[in-house]
Short mmCIF file of C-alpha atoms and ligand atoms in Angstrom, two decimals:
data_model
loop_
_atom_site.label_atom_id
_atom_site.label_comp_id
_atom_site.label_asym_id
_atom_site.label_seq_id
_atom_site.Cartn_x
_atom_site.Cartn_y
_atom_site.Cartn_z
CA MET A 1 0.00 0.00 0.00
CA SER A 2 1.43 3.40 -0.96
CA LYS A 3 2.01 6.16 1.57
CA SER A 4 -0.56 8.39 -0.11
CA SER A 5 -3.29 5.75 -0.15
CA THR A 6 -2.71 5.16 3.58
CA GLN A 7 -3.07 8.91 4.10
CA HIS A 8 -6.29 8.96 2.05
CA ASP A 9 -7.67 6.02 4.07
CA LYS A 10 -6.93 7.95 7.25
CA ALA A 11 -8.73 11.01 5.87
CA VAL A 12 -11.75 8.87 4.96
CA SER A 13 -12.00 7.32 8.41
CA GLU A 14 -11.49 10.66 10.21
CA ILE A 15 -14.26 12.22 8.12
CA LYS A 16 -16.56 9.29 8.88
CA SER A 17 -16.03 9.70 12.59
CA LEU A 18 -16.62 13.46 12.35
CA LEU A 19 -19.84 13.63 10.34
CA PRO A 20 -23.30 12.29 11.18
CA GLN A 21 -23.80 9.01 9.32
CA SER A 22 -26.53 10.56 7.16
CA CYS A 23 -23.92 12.89 5.61
CA TYR A 24 -21.66 10.28 4.03
CA THR A 25 -21.88 7.04 2.12
CA ASP A 26 -19.68 4.58 0.30
CA ASP A 27 -22.69 2.56 -0.87
CA SER A 28 -22.14 2.08 -4.59
CA ASP A 29 -25.89 2.01 -5.38
CA ILE A 30 -26.45 5.42 -3.79
CA MET A 31 -23.37 6.82 -5.50
CA VAL A 32 -24.38 5.81 -9.06
CA PRO A 33 -26.07 9.09 -10.13
CA PHE A 34 -23.17 11.14 -8.75
CA LEU A 35 -20.61 9.22 -10.80
CA SER A 36 -22.12 9.45 -14.27
CA GLU A 37 -23.06 12.62 -16.10
CA TRP A 38 -25.34 14.09 -18.76
CA ARG A 39 -23.04 13.52 -21.73
CA ASP A 40 -22.35 9.85 -20.82
CA ARG A 41 -18.73 10.62 -21.47
CA TRP A 42 -17.14 10.25 -18.05
CA GLN A 43 -17.68 7.53 -15.47
CA GLY A 44 -16.30 8.31 -12.03
CA HIS A 45 -15.26 6.57 -8.83
CA THR A 46 -14.76 7.82 -5.30
CA PRO A 47 -13.94 6.25 -1.93
CA LEU A 48 -16.55 8.44 -0.22
CA LEU A 49 -19.54 10.58 -1.14
CA LEU A 50 -20.15 13.42 1.33
CA ARG A 51 -23.34 15.45 1.65
CA PRO A 52 -22.49 18.07 4.27
CA GLU A 53 -25.30 20.11 5.80
CA SER A 54 -23.39 23.23 6.84
CA THR A 55 -20.42 25.39 5.92
CA GLU A 56 -18.82 24.26 9.18
CA HIS A 57 -19.06 20.63 7.99
CA VAL A 58 -17.32 21.54 4.72
CA SER A 59 -14.61 23.38 6.60
CA GLN A 60 -13.94 20.42 8.90
CA ILE A 61 -13.84 18.00 5.95
CA VAL A 62 -11.38 20.15 4.04
CA LYS A 63 -9.17 20.62 7.11
CA ILE A 64 -8.86 16.84 7.41
CA CYS A 65 -8.16 16.48 3.68
CA ALA A 66 -5.57 19.26 3.80
CA ARG A 67 -3.79 17.57 6.70
CA HIS A 68 -3.61 14.27 4.81
CA LYS A 69 -3.06 15.87 1.38
CA THR A 70 -6.16 14.04 0.19
CA PRO A 71 -7.82 15.35 -2.97
CA VAL A 72 -11.47 16.48 -2.95
CA MET A 73 -13.91 17.38 -5.68
CA ALA A 74 -17.01 19.58 -5.39
CA GLN A 75 -20.23 18.64 -7.14
CA GLY A 76 -23.40 20.71 -7.44
CA GLY A 77 -26.19 19.66 -9.78
CA ASN A 78 -23.90 17.44 -11.89
CA THR A 79 -24.92 19.16 -15.14
CA GLY A 80 -21.42 20.34 -16.08
CA LEU A 81 -20.36 19.50 -19.63
CA VAL A 82 -16.55 19.38 -19.35
CA GLY A 83 -16.00 16.51 -16.90
CA GLY A 84 -15.18 18.78 -13.96
CA GLN A 85 -17.59 17.24 -11.46
CA THR A 86 -16.88 13.54 -12.03
CA PRO A 87 -14.37 12.23 -9.47
CA GLN A 88 -11.57 9.87 -10.41
CA GLY A 89 -10.63 8.80 -6.90
CA GLU A 90 -11.13 12.16 -5.17
CA ILE A 91 -13.46 12.37 -2.16
CA LEU A 92 -16.67 13.79 -3.59
CA ILE A 93 -18.36 16.67 -1.75
CA SER A 94 -21.91 17.16 -2.99
CA THR A 95 -23.53 20.49 -2.09
CA GLN A 96 -26.99 18.94 -2.50
CA ARG A 97 -27.94 19.57 1.16
CA LEU A 98 -26.54 23.10 1.35
CA ASN A 99 -29.74 24.36 -0.16
CA LYS A 100 -31.20 27.05 2.10
CA ILE A 101 -32.19 30.53 1.03
CA ARG A 102 -30.59 32.47 3.89
CA SER A 103 -32.05 35.91 3.19
CA VAL A 104 -33.64 38.11 0.56
CA ASN A 105 -33.59 41.90 0.62
CA ALA A 106 -35.76 43.89 -1.78
CA ASP A 107 -34.12 47.22 -0.85
CA ASP A 108 -30.61 45.96 -1.58
CA MET A 109 -31.95 43.84 -4.45
CA SER A 110 -29.94 40.92 -3.08
CA LEU A 111 -30.43 37.28 -2.18
CA VAL A 112 -28.14 35.10 -0.09
CA CYS A 113 -28.46 31.38 -0.69
CA GLU A 114 -26.39 28.29 -0.05
CA ALA A 115 -24.34 26.83 -2.86
CA GLY A 116 -26.52 23.78 -3.46
CA THR A 117 -29.65 25.85 -4.09
CA THR A 118 -30.87 25.01 -7.56
CA LEU A 119 -30.95 27.87 -10.02
CA VAL A 120 -34.71 27.55 -10.35
CA ASN A 121 -35.16 27.83 -6.57
CA ALA A 122 -33.04 30.99 -6.50
CA GLN A 123 -35.14 32.41 -9.35
CA ASN A 124 -38.34 31.54 -7.45
CA ALA A 125 -37.09 33.16 -4.23
CA ALA A 126 -36.35 36.36 -6.14
CA ASN A 127 -39.75 36.19 -7.79
CA ASP A 128 -41.43 35.89 -4.37
CA ILE A 129 -40.26 39.42 -3.48
CA GLY A 130 -41.20 40.84 -6.88
CA LEU A 131 -37.67 40.77 -8.31
CA LYS A 132 -35.79 38.59 -10.76
CA PHE A 133 -32.55 36.60 -10.77
CA PRO A 134 -31.90 36.72 -14.50
CA LEU A 135 -29.47 33.83 -15.02
CA SER A 136 -31.33 31.36 -17.24
CA LEU A 137 -30.09 27.97 -18.47
CA ALA A 138 -31.87 24.94 -19.91
CA SER A 139 -30.43 22.95 -16.98
CA GLN A 140 -31.85 25.29 -14.32
CA ASP A 141 -34.03 22.71 -12.56
CA ALA A 142 -30.90 20.75 -11.62
CA CYS A 143 -27.85 23.01 -11.74
CA THR A 144 -26.88 24.86 -8.57
CA ILE A 145 -25.77 28.37 -7.72
CA GLY A 146 -22.37 27.02 -6.58
CA GLY A 147 -21.92 25.25 -9.93
CA ASN A 148 -23.15 28.29 -11.87
CA LEU A 149 -20.66 30.57 -10.14
CA SER A 150 -17.78 28.11 -10.33
CA THR A 151 -18.27 27.68 -14.07
CA ASN A 152 -19.28 31.32 -14.61
CA ALA A 153 -22.35 30.05 -16.44
CA GLY A 154 -23.88 32.03 -19.28
CA GLY A 155 -27.21 31.04 -20.79
CA VAL A 156 -29.72 32.92 -22.87
CA HIS A 157 -29.77 36.32 -21.12
CA VAL A 158 -26.08 37.22 -21.15
CA LEU A 159 -26.45 39.98 -23.70
CA LYS A 160 -28.63 41.95 -21.25
CA TYR A 161 -27.56 40.79 -17.78
CA GLY A 162 -24.06 39.33 -18.18
CA THR A 163 -22.70 35.96 -17.03
CA ALA A 164 -23.05 34.48 -13.52
CA LYS A 165 -19.95 36.40 -12.39
CA GLU A 166 -21.68 39.71 -13.04
CA LEU A 167 -24.73 38.63 -11.03
CA CYS A 168 -22.86 37.99 -7.80
CA PHE A 169 -21.87 40.42 -5.02
CA GLY A 170 -19.62 37.90 -3.32
CA VAL A 171 -19.34 34.39 -1.93
CA GLU A 172 -18.71 32.44 1.23
CA ALA A 173 -16.22 29.66 0.57
CA VAL A 174 -14.06 27.07 2.24
CA LEU A 175 -10.48 27.60 1.12
CA PRO A 176 -7.99 24.75 0.51
CA ASN A 177 -6.66 25.00 4.10
CA GLY A 178 -10.20 24.63 5.48
CA GLU A 179 -10.55 28.27 6.50
CA ILE A 180 -13.93 29.90 5.83
CA TYR A 181 -13.81 33.05 3.72
CA ASN A 182 -16.84 35.31 4.22
CA GLY A 183 -17.45 37.55 1.23
CA LEU A 184 -21.24 37.64 1.58
CA THR A 185 -21.75 41.32 0.98
CA ALA A 186 -24.44 43.34 -0.77
CA LEU A 187 -22.07 46.22 -1.48
CA ARG A 188 -22.09 47.66 -4.97
CA LYS A 189 -18.79 49.41 -4.27
CA ASP A 190 -15.96 47.91 -2.21
CA ASN A 191 -12.38 48.78 -3.10
CA THR A 192 -10.43 47.06 -0.36
CA GLY A 193 -7.70 45.26 -2.22
CA TYR A 194 -7.85 41.98 -4.11
CA ASP A 195 -11.35 40.68 -4.73
CA LEU A 196 -11.16 37.09 -3.50
CA SER A 197 -14.78 36.34 -4.39
CA ARG A 198 -14.15 37.14 -8.04
CA LEU A 199 -11.08 34.93 -8.02
CA LEU A 200 -13.29 32.01 -7.02
CA LEU A 201 -15.89 32.76 -9.72
CA GLY A 202 -15.10 30.72 -12.81
CA ALA A 203 -12.31 28.86 -10.97
CA GLU A 204 -14.16 25.53 -11.39
CA GLY A 205 -13.65 24.58 -7.76
CA THR A 206 -9.84 24.65 -7.98
CA LEU A 207 -9.36 27.43 -5.41
CA GLY A 208 -12.10 26.70 -2.88
CA ILE A 209 -15.55 25.27 -2.34
CA ILE A 210 -18.26 27.90 -2.54
CA THR A 211 -20.74 27.30 0.29
CA ALA A 212 -23.03 30.32 -0.17
CA ALA A 213 -23.41 33.33 -2.43
CA SER A 214 -24.88 36.81 -2.34
CA LEU A 215 -26.67 37.31 -5.66
CA LYS A 216 -27.65 40.49 -7.49
CA LEU A 217 -31.33 40.77 -8.35
CA VAL A 218 -32.88 42.99 -10.99
CA ALA A 219 -36.30 44.54 -11.51
CA LYS A 220 -38.81 42.19 -13.09
CA PRO A 221 -39.75 43.29 -16.60
CA LYS A 222 -43.40 44.31 -16.83
CA GLU A 223 -43.78 42.86 -20.30
CA ILE A 224 -41.84 40.31 -22.36
CA VAL A 225 -42.36 39.90 -26.10
CA ARG A 226 -41.04 36.73 -27.72
CA VAL A 227 -40.58 36.32 -31.46
CA MET A 228 -39.31 33.55 -33.72
CA VAL A 229 -38.06 34.55 -37.13
CA GLY A 230 -37.24 32.40 -40.17
CA LEU A 231 -34.34 33.59 -42.34
CA ASP A 232 -31.81 32.51 -44.96
CA SER A 233 -28.35 32.93 -43.44
CA PRO A 234 -26.29 33.79 -40.35
CA GLU A 235 -25.50 37.12 -42.09
CA GLN A 236 -29.21 37.92 -42.05
CA ALA A 237 -29.30 37.00 -38.37
CA LEU A 238 -26.52 39.53 -37.71
CA ALA A 239 -28.33 42.19 -39.73
CA LEU A 240 -31.47 41.44 -37.70
CA LEU A 241 -29.50 41.75 -34.45
CA ASN A 242 -28.41 45.25 -35.44
CA ILE A 243 -32.03 46.29 -35.83
CA VAL A 244 -33.69 44.50 -32.91
CA ARG A 245 -31.22 45.68 -30.27
CA ILE A 246 -32.26 49.31 -30.72
CA GLY A 247 -33.85 50.70 -27.55
CA ASN A 248 -31.97 48.39 -25.16
CA HIS A 249 -34.90 45.99 -24.75
CA LEU A 250 -33.22 42.93 -26.26
CA ALA A 251 -32.70 40.18 -23.64
CA MET A 252 -32.28 37.03 -25.77
CA PHE A 253 -31.10 36.37 -29.33
CA GLU A 254 -30.64 32.68 -30.14
CA LEU A 255 -29.74 31.05 -33.45
CA ILE A 256 -31.20 27.70 -34.56
CA PRO A 257 -30.29 26.01 -37.86
CA ARG A 258 -32.80 24.01 -39.89
CA LEU A 259 -31.04 20.76 -38.96
CA GLY A 260 -31.60 21.58 -35.27
CA MET A 261 -35.28 22.34 -35.82
CA SER A 262 -35.68 19.03 -37.67
CA TYR A 263 -33.97 17.06 -34.84
CA VAL A 264 -36.11 18.69 -32.13
CA THR A 265 -39.38 18.09 -33.97
CA ALA A 266 -38.37 14.51 -34.87
CA HIS A 267 -36.82 13.37 -31.58
CA ILE A 268 -38.57 15.28 -28.78
CA PRO A 269 -42.22 14.43 -28.02
CA ASN A 270 -44.84 17.16 -28.58
CA MET A 271 -42.50 19.54 -30.42
CA ARG A 272 -43.70 20.92 -33.72
CA ASP A 273 -42.31 23.33 -36.30
CA PRO A 274 -44.12 26.64 -35.70
CA PHE A 275 -43.82 27.69 -39.37
CA ASN A 276 -45.63 26.26 -42.40
CA ASP A 277 -42.60 26.87 -44.61
CA ILE A 278 -39.12 25.52 -44.10
CA HIS A 279 -36.40 28.10 -43.33
CA ALA A 280 -32.64 27.60 -43.43
CA TRP A 281 -32.15 29.41 -40.10
CA TYR A 282 -34.27 30.62 -37.19
CA VAL A 283 -33.75 33.29 -34.56
CA LEU A 284 -35.57 33.25 -31.23
CA LEU A 285 -35.56 36.60 -29.46
CA ASP A 286 -37.01 38.28 -26.37
CA TRP A 287 -37.60 41.95 -25.76
CA GLU A 288 -38.19 43.08 -22.17
CA PHE A 289 -40.03 46.26 -21.17
CA ASP A 290 -40.09 48.18 -17.87
CA ILE A 291 -43.53 49.59 -18.63
CA ALA A 292 -46.40 47.29 -19.58
CA GLY A 293 -48.22 47.89 -22.85
CA GLN A 294 -45.23 49.04 -24.91
CA GLY A 295 -44.16 45.71 -26.31
CA GLN A 296 -46.58 44.89 -29.11
CA ASP A 297 -46.25 48.26 -30.89
CA PHE A 298 -42.48 48.22 -30.51
CA ALA A 299 -42.30 44.68 -31.90
CA GLN A 300 -44.56 45.47 -34.87
CA ASN A 301 -42.49 48.55 -35.77
CA VAL A 302 -39.12 46.85 -35.51
CA LEU A 303 -40.22 43.73 -37.36
CA GLU A 304 -41.72 45.81 -40.17
CA LYS A 305 -38.46 47.68 -40.50
CA ALA A 306 -36.50 44.43 -40.70
CA MET A 307 -38.95 42.91 -43.18
CA ASP A 308 -38.79 46.01 -45.40
CA ALA A 309 -35.01 45.66 -45.39
CA GLY A 310 -35.45 42.08 -46.66
CA ILE A 311 -33.78 40.64 -43.58
CA PHE A 312 -36.18 37.81 -42.81
CA ASN A 313 -38.83 35.72 -44.51
CA ASP A 314 -41.38 35.03 -41.81
CA ALA A 315 -41.97 35.79 -38.12
CA ILE A 316 -44.16 34.52 -35.30
CA LEU A 317 -44.95 36.86 -32.45
CA ALA A 318 -46.00 34.79 -29.42
CA SER A 319 -49.54 35.81 -28.55
CA ASN A 320 -49.72 34.16 -25.12
CA GLU A 321 -47.53 32.56 -22.47
CA THR A 322 -48.06 29.00 -23.73
CA GLN A 323 -46.97 29.92 -27.23
CA ALA A 324 -43.95 31.76 -25.82
CA GLU A 325 -42.99 28.70 -23.76
CA ASN A 326 -43.41 26.40 -26.75
CA LEU A 327 -41.07 28.55 -28.84
CA LEU A 328 -38.44 28.54 -26.08
CA ALA A 329 -38.80 24.76 -25.69
CA LEU A 330 -37.66 24.32 -29.30
CA ARG A 331 -34.41 26.06 -28.40
CA GLU A 332 -33.98 24.37 -25.03
CA HIS A 333 -34.32 20.85 -26.44
CA LEU A 334 -31.66 21.33 -29.11
CA SER A 335 -28.96 19.56 -27.09
CA ALA A 336 -31.12 16.61 -26.05
CA SER A 337 -32.47 16.19 -29.60
CA GLN A 338 -28.99 15.40 -30.91
CA LYS A 339 -28.52 12.32 -28.73
CA PRO A 340 -30.35 9.86 -31.05
CA ILE A 341 -28.14 10.67 -34.07
CA GLY A 342 -25.12 8.91 -32.54
CA GLY A 343 -21.72 10.50 -31.95
CA THR A 344 -21.47 14.28 -31.67
CA ILE A 345 -18.26 16.27 -31.32
CA LYS A 346 -19.13 19.40 -29.34
CA HIS A 347 -17.58 22.84 -29.03
CA ASP A 348 -18.64 25.80 -26.91
CA ILE A 349 -16.80 28.66 -28.56
CA THR A 350 -17.05 32.42 -28.65
CA VAL A 351 -15.92 34.98 -31.21
CA PRO A 352 -16.66 38.69 -31.50
CA VAL A 353 -20.36 38.97 -32.42
CA SER A 354 -19.45 40.50 -35.80
CA LYS A 355 -17.42 37.35 -36.67
CA THR A 356 -20.07 34.73 -35.85
CA ALA A 357 -21.21 34.26 -39.46
CA ASP A 358 -17.56 34.01 -40.64
CA PHE A 359 -16.94 31.39 -37.98
CA ILE A 360 -19.95 29.30 -38.97
CA HIS A 361 -19.09 29.30 -42.69
CA SER A 362 -15.36 28.67 -42.20
CA ALA A 363 -15.92 25.88 -39.70
CA ASN A 364 -18.64 24.20 -41.78
CA GLN A 365 -16.41 24.26 -44.84
CA ALA A 366 -13.37 22.94 -42.99
CA VAL A 367 -15.04 20.10 -41.09
CA THR A 368 -17.05 18.86 -44.07
CA ALA A 369 -13.87 18.87 -46.16
CA HIS A 370 -12.24 16.73 -43.46
CA ILE A 371 -15.20 14.38 -42.86
CA PRO A 372 -17.55 14.38 -45.84
CA ASP A 373 -21.20 13.86 -44.82
CA CYS A 374 -20.64 14.88 -41.22
CA ARG A 375 -23.48 17.05 -39.89
CA PRO A 376 -22.40 20.40 -38.41
CA LEU A 377 -25.00 22.03 -36.18
CA PRO A 378 -24.05 25.56 -35.09
CA PHE A 379 -26.56 26.99 -32.63
CA GLY A 380 -26.97 29.10 -29.55
CA HIS A 381 -26.26 32.52 -28.18
CA LEU A 382 -25.45 34.47 -31.36
CA GLY A 383 -26.39 37.72 -29.60
CA ASP A 384 -23.33 37.47 -27.34
CA GLY A 385 -21.00 35.72 -29.83
CA ASN A 386 -21.26 32.25 -28.25
CA ILE A 387 -21.87 29.43 -30.74
CA HIS A 388 -22.35 25.82 -29.68
CA TYR A 389 -20.67 24.14 -32.61
CA ASN A 390 -21.67 20.48 -32.64
CA ILE A 391 -20.75 18.07 -35.40
CA GLY A 392 -22.87 14.95 -35.78
CA GLN A 393 -21.46 11.75 -37.21
CA PRO A 394 -22.25 10.85 -40.84
CA GLU A 395 -25.29 8.58 -41.01
CA GLY A 396 -24.28 4.94 -40.78
CA MET A 397 -20.70 5.63 -39.64
CA ASP A 398 -19.40 3.71 -36.64
CA LYS A 399 -19.74 5.98 -33.58
CA ALA A 400 -16.39 5.03 -32.06
CA LYS A 401 -14.58 5.64 -35.36
CA PHE A 402 -16.18 9.06 -35.63
CA MET A 403 -15.39 10.03 -32.04
CA ALA A 404 -11.76 8.98 -32.59
CA LEU A 405 -11.55 11.91 -35.02
CA GLU A 406 -12.32 14.39 -32.23
CA PRO A 407 -8.74 15.58 -31.62
CA GLU A 408 -8.16 16.51 -35.26
CA ILE A 409 -11.60 18.13 -35.57
CA ASN A 410 -10.89 20.15 -32.44
CA GLU A 411 -7.66 21.46 -33.97
CA ILE A 412 -9.52 22.54 -37.10
CA VAL A 413 -12.30 24.29 -35.19
CA TYR A 414 -10.08 25.94 -32.57
CA ASP A 415 -7.60 27.19 -35.21
CA ILE A 416 -10.50 29.05 -36.82
CA VAL A 417 -11.60 30.38 -33.42
CA ASP A 418 -8.06 31.62 -32.71
CA ALA A 419 -7.79 33.25 -36.13
CA LEU A 420 -11.02 35.17 -35.45
CA GLY A 421 -9.87 36.36 -32.01
CA GLY A 422 -12.20 34.04 -30.11
CA SER A 423 -12.06 31.70 -27.11
CA ILE A 424 -12.22 27.89 -26.92
CA SER A 425 -14.60 28.05 -23.95
CA ALA A 426 -17.45 30.53 -23.83
CA GLU A 427 -19.48 29.31 -20.87
CA HIS A 428 -18.93 25.64 -20.03
CA GLY A 429 -15.38 26.01 -18.71
CA ILE A 430 -12.22 23.96 -19.20
CA GLY A 431 -12.73 21.03 -16.82
CA ILE A 432 -10.68 18.10 -18.01
CA LEU A 433 -12.09 18.23 -21.53
CA LYS A 434 -10.20 21.27 -22.75
CA LYS A 435 -7.13 21.46 -20.57
CA ASP A 436 -4.78 20.35 -23.36
CA GLN A 437 -6.19 23.06 -25.59
CA LEU A 438 -5.87 25.64 -22.81
CA ARG A 439 -2.23 24.69 -22.32
CA LYS A 440 -1.64 24.97 -26.05
CA ARG A 441 -3.55 28.15 -26.80
CA ALA A 442 -3.73 30.33 -23.66
CA ASP A 443 -1.61 33.41 -23.28
CA HIS A 444 1.65 32.29 -21.66
CA ALA A 445 1.68 35.00 -18.98
CA LYS A 446 -1.93 34.24 -18.06
CA LEU A 447 -1.24 30.52 -17.67
CA THR A 448 1.87 31.16 -15.57
CA MET A 449 -0.06 33.54 -13.30
CA MET A 450 -2.96 31.08 -12.97
CA LYS A 451 -0.52 28.35 -11.85
CA THR A 452 1.12 30.76 -9.40
CA ILE A 453 -2.26 31.60 -7.86
CA LYS A 454 -3.23 27.92 -7.66
CA THR A 455 0.02 27.02 -5.92
CA ALA A 456 -0.26 29.93 -3.49
CA LEU A 457 -3.80 29.07 -2.41
CA ASP A 458 -3.65 25.29 -2.73
CA PRO A 459 0.01 24.27 -2.34
CA ASP A 460 -0.78 20.55 -2.06
CA CYS A 461 -3.20 20.71 -4.96
CA ILE A 462 -6.10 19.02 -3.17
CA MET A 463 -9.01 20.95 -4.71
CA ASN A 464 -10.27 19.57 -8.03
CA PRO A 465 -6.64 18.65 -8.73
CA ARG A 466 -7.09 17.32 -12.28
CA LEU A 467 -8.87 20.39 -13.66
CA LEU A 468 -7.64 23.32 -15.74
CA PHE A 469 -3.90 22.54 -15.89
C1 LIG B 1 -29.22 20.57 -20.97
C2 LIG B 1 -28.10 21.45 -20.50
C3 LIG B 1 -28.10 22.79 -20.86
C4 LIG B 1 -27.07 23.63 -20.44
N1 LIG B 1 -27.09 24.95 -20.81
C5 LIG B 1 -26.11 25.76 -20.40
C6 LIG B 1 -26.10 27.14 -20.78
O1 LIG B 1 -26.96 27.63 -21.52
N2 LIG B 1 -25.11 27.92 -20.31
C7 LIG B 1 -24.12 27.43 -19.50
O2 LIG B 1 -23.25 28.18 -19.09
N3 LIG B 1 -24.09 26.12 -19.14
C8 LIG B 1 -25.05 25.29 -19.57
N4 LIG B 1 -25.02 23.97 -19.20
C9 LIG B 1 -23.90 23.46 -18.38
C10 LIG B 1 -24.16 23.42 -16.86
O3 LIG B 1 -25.54 23.39 -16.56
C11 LIG B 1 -23.48 24.62 -16.18
O4 LIG B 1 -22.08 24.51 -16.33
C12 LIG B 1 -23.81 24.76 -14.69
O5 LIG B 1 -23.33 26.01 -14.25
C13 LIG B 1 -23.21 23.66 -13.83
O6 LIG B 1 -23.82 23.71 -12.55
P1 LIG B 1 -23.90 22.41 -11.62
O7 LIG B 1 -24.46 22.80 -10.32
O8 LIG B 1 -24.60 21.32 -12.33
O9 LIG B 1 -22.36 22.09 -11.45
P2 LIG B 1 -21.62 20.68 -11.52
O10 LIG B 1 -21.84 20.06 -12.85
O11 LIG B 1 -21.94 19.86 -10.36
O12 LIG B 1 -20.10 21.17 -11.42
C14 LIG B 1 -19.52 21.95 -12.43
C15 LIG B 1 -18.14 22.43 -11.96
O13 LIG B 1 -18.28 23.33 -10.86
C16 LIG B 1 -17.62 22.81 -9.69
N5 LIG B 1 -18.49 23.11 -8.55
C17 LIG B 1 -19.79 22.77 -8.40
N6 LIG B 1 -20.26 23.28 -7.24
C18 LIG B 1 -19.23 23.94 -6.66
C19 LIG B 1 -19.07 24.67 -5.45
N7 LIG B 1 -20.09 24.82 -4.61
N8 LIG B 1 -17.87 25.21 -5.18
C20 LIG B 1 -16.82 25.07 -6.03
N9 LIG B 1 -16.91 24.38 -7.18
C21 LIG B 1 -18.10 23.83 -7.50
C22 LIG B 1 -17.46 21.31 -9.95
O14 LIG B 1 -16.36 20.78 -9.24
C23 LIG B 1 -17.25 21.30 -11.46
O15 LIG B 1 -15.92 21.61 -11.76
C24 LIG B 1 -26.03 23.11 -19.63
C25 LIG B 1 -26.04 21.76 -19.26
C26 LIG B 1 -27.06 20.94 -19.68
C27 LIG B 1 -27.05 19.50 -19.25
#
């Protein structure tokens, strides 16, 4: 038995004697859902699954692990897409039971909740006091505030409200030595040196375990108008964006290709194409208004202007909440609808908004030249420059053979992203999936500084040790 495995065994037994029995398990049946993930790409294993019920619990666990140099991994809702929450031998700390809303304050427009609070529960708590927490992801029933902040999640409202980072005043976290950092403020100004909370946001659990967060709320719009538009090209979508963002009401601008619409309507029950005609591309957009009763006239005017300019072929203006939800469902099921087609090589990239059409054309041309008959499916948050660039296997091709081409396809796609001044990860993070690409493509000074920070805060590299680097 190696020295380190003896140390890890000691950590496991010390933790077991510290926590109430209900807070830990090594029962493999109970652990199953924590060790597999949405993409079916990673299968994990852990000596111990922990479900602490307080920040103090997390602190005590981490102190033991720090003493024994035993690696730990944090897991929230387990919806991450880059393998960052699936343990490979680390002790797994689930935040599932850290799920209390600690306080809400309408005057400060703030909400303090524990890290395992699901995004939808945080949204509901804000709604209960007449405000809104505007982060919005298709995974919101399951993903957690701790996971959202650690991955700096994006979603469909980034162009109006920013990413998760911008919606957070500060966090409470357990640092790699077990100390509790309290950054739960509602201050909109606080210039007192380095901002430790912001260092933890987007750090993917490598610098500390977030146990609670103080979130920024916004006023609830009085009226939302949702429209789906059918058009011919990504260039037309960009021209449309230039028109529909006038007036600062635009809160969502999502691109869907025909192939995506056909997968959703074919593979997801109760989904139907809202148009009679077939369009090459679709845009789904939301306008939000602070005063009720402005939306319909505004929408009619702007759409007329865009139609006169020949920018789109057809449009549907949702006339009630059900229709609005049905239109959004078409977008939200895009990822799930691709599962039945077999292997898919996925990218979550961002380029300057003005370069999104260039990216789509260049990437489509390059990947189809490399794998004839593969099925590129670019979709997502065109309004903020973030394209989910998925490539489906050619029909009838062996899935494993197709997936073996992933490294060379990644090089092709990421070279185009680099040439356009983009980033290889827009909102999902690096995890273990993209760390080779980060090493290869990141600015050298940035990478060196990131490693210096990691070593300073976590000298024994116990927190999510396999991620990022
Ligand atoms: C259908 C679907 C749609 C999605 N849509 C979007 C989208 O539009 N935009 C987007 O950005 N993402 C999207 N995602 C990805 C995912 O939902 C987000 O990355 C989300 O923020 C992860 O939250 P989680 O609680 O599930 O975290 P997990 O998956 O549990 O963990 C993700 C990472 O965060 C770390 N972590 C989790 N909790 C903590 C904590 N308390 N402290 C420190 N580290 C922690 C983990 O160690 C891991 O590295 C989608 C996923 C799915 C399945």
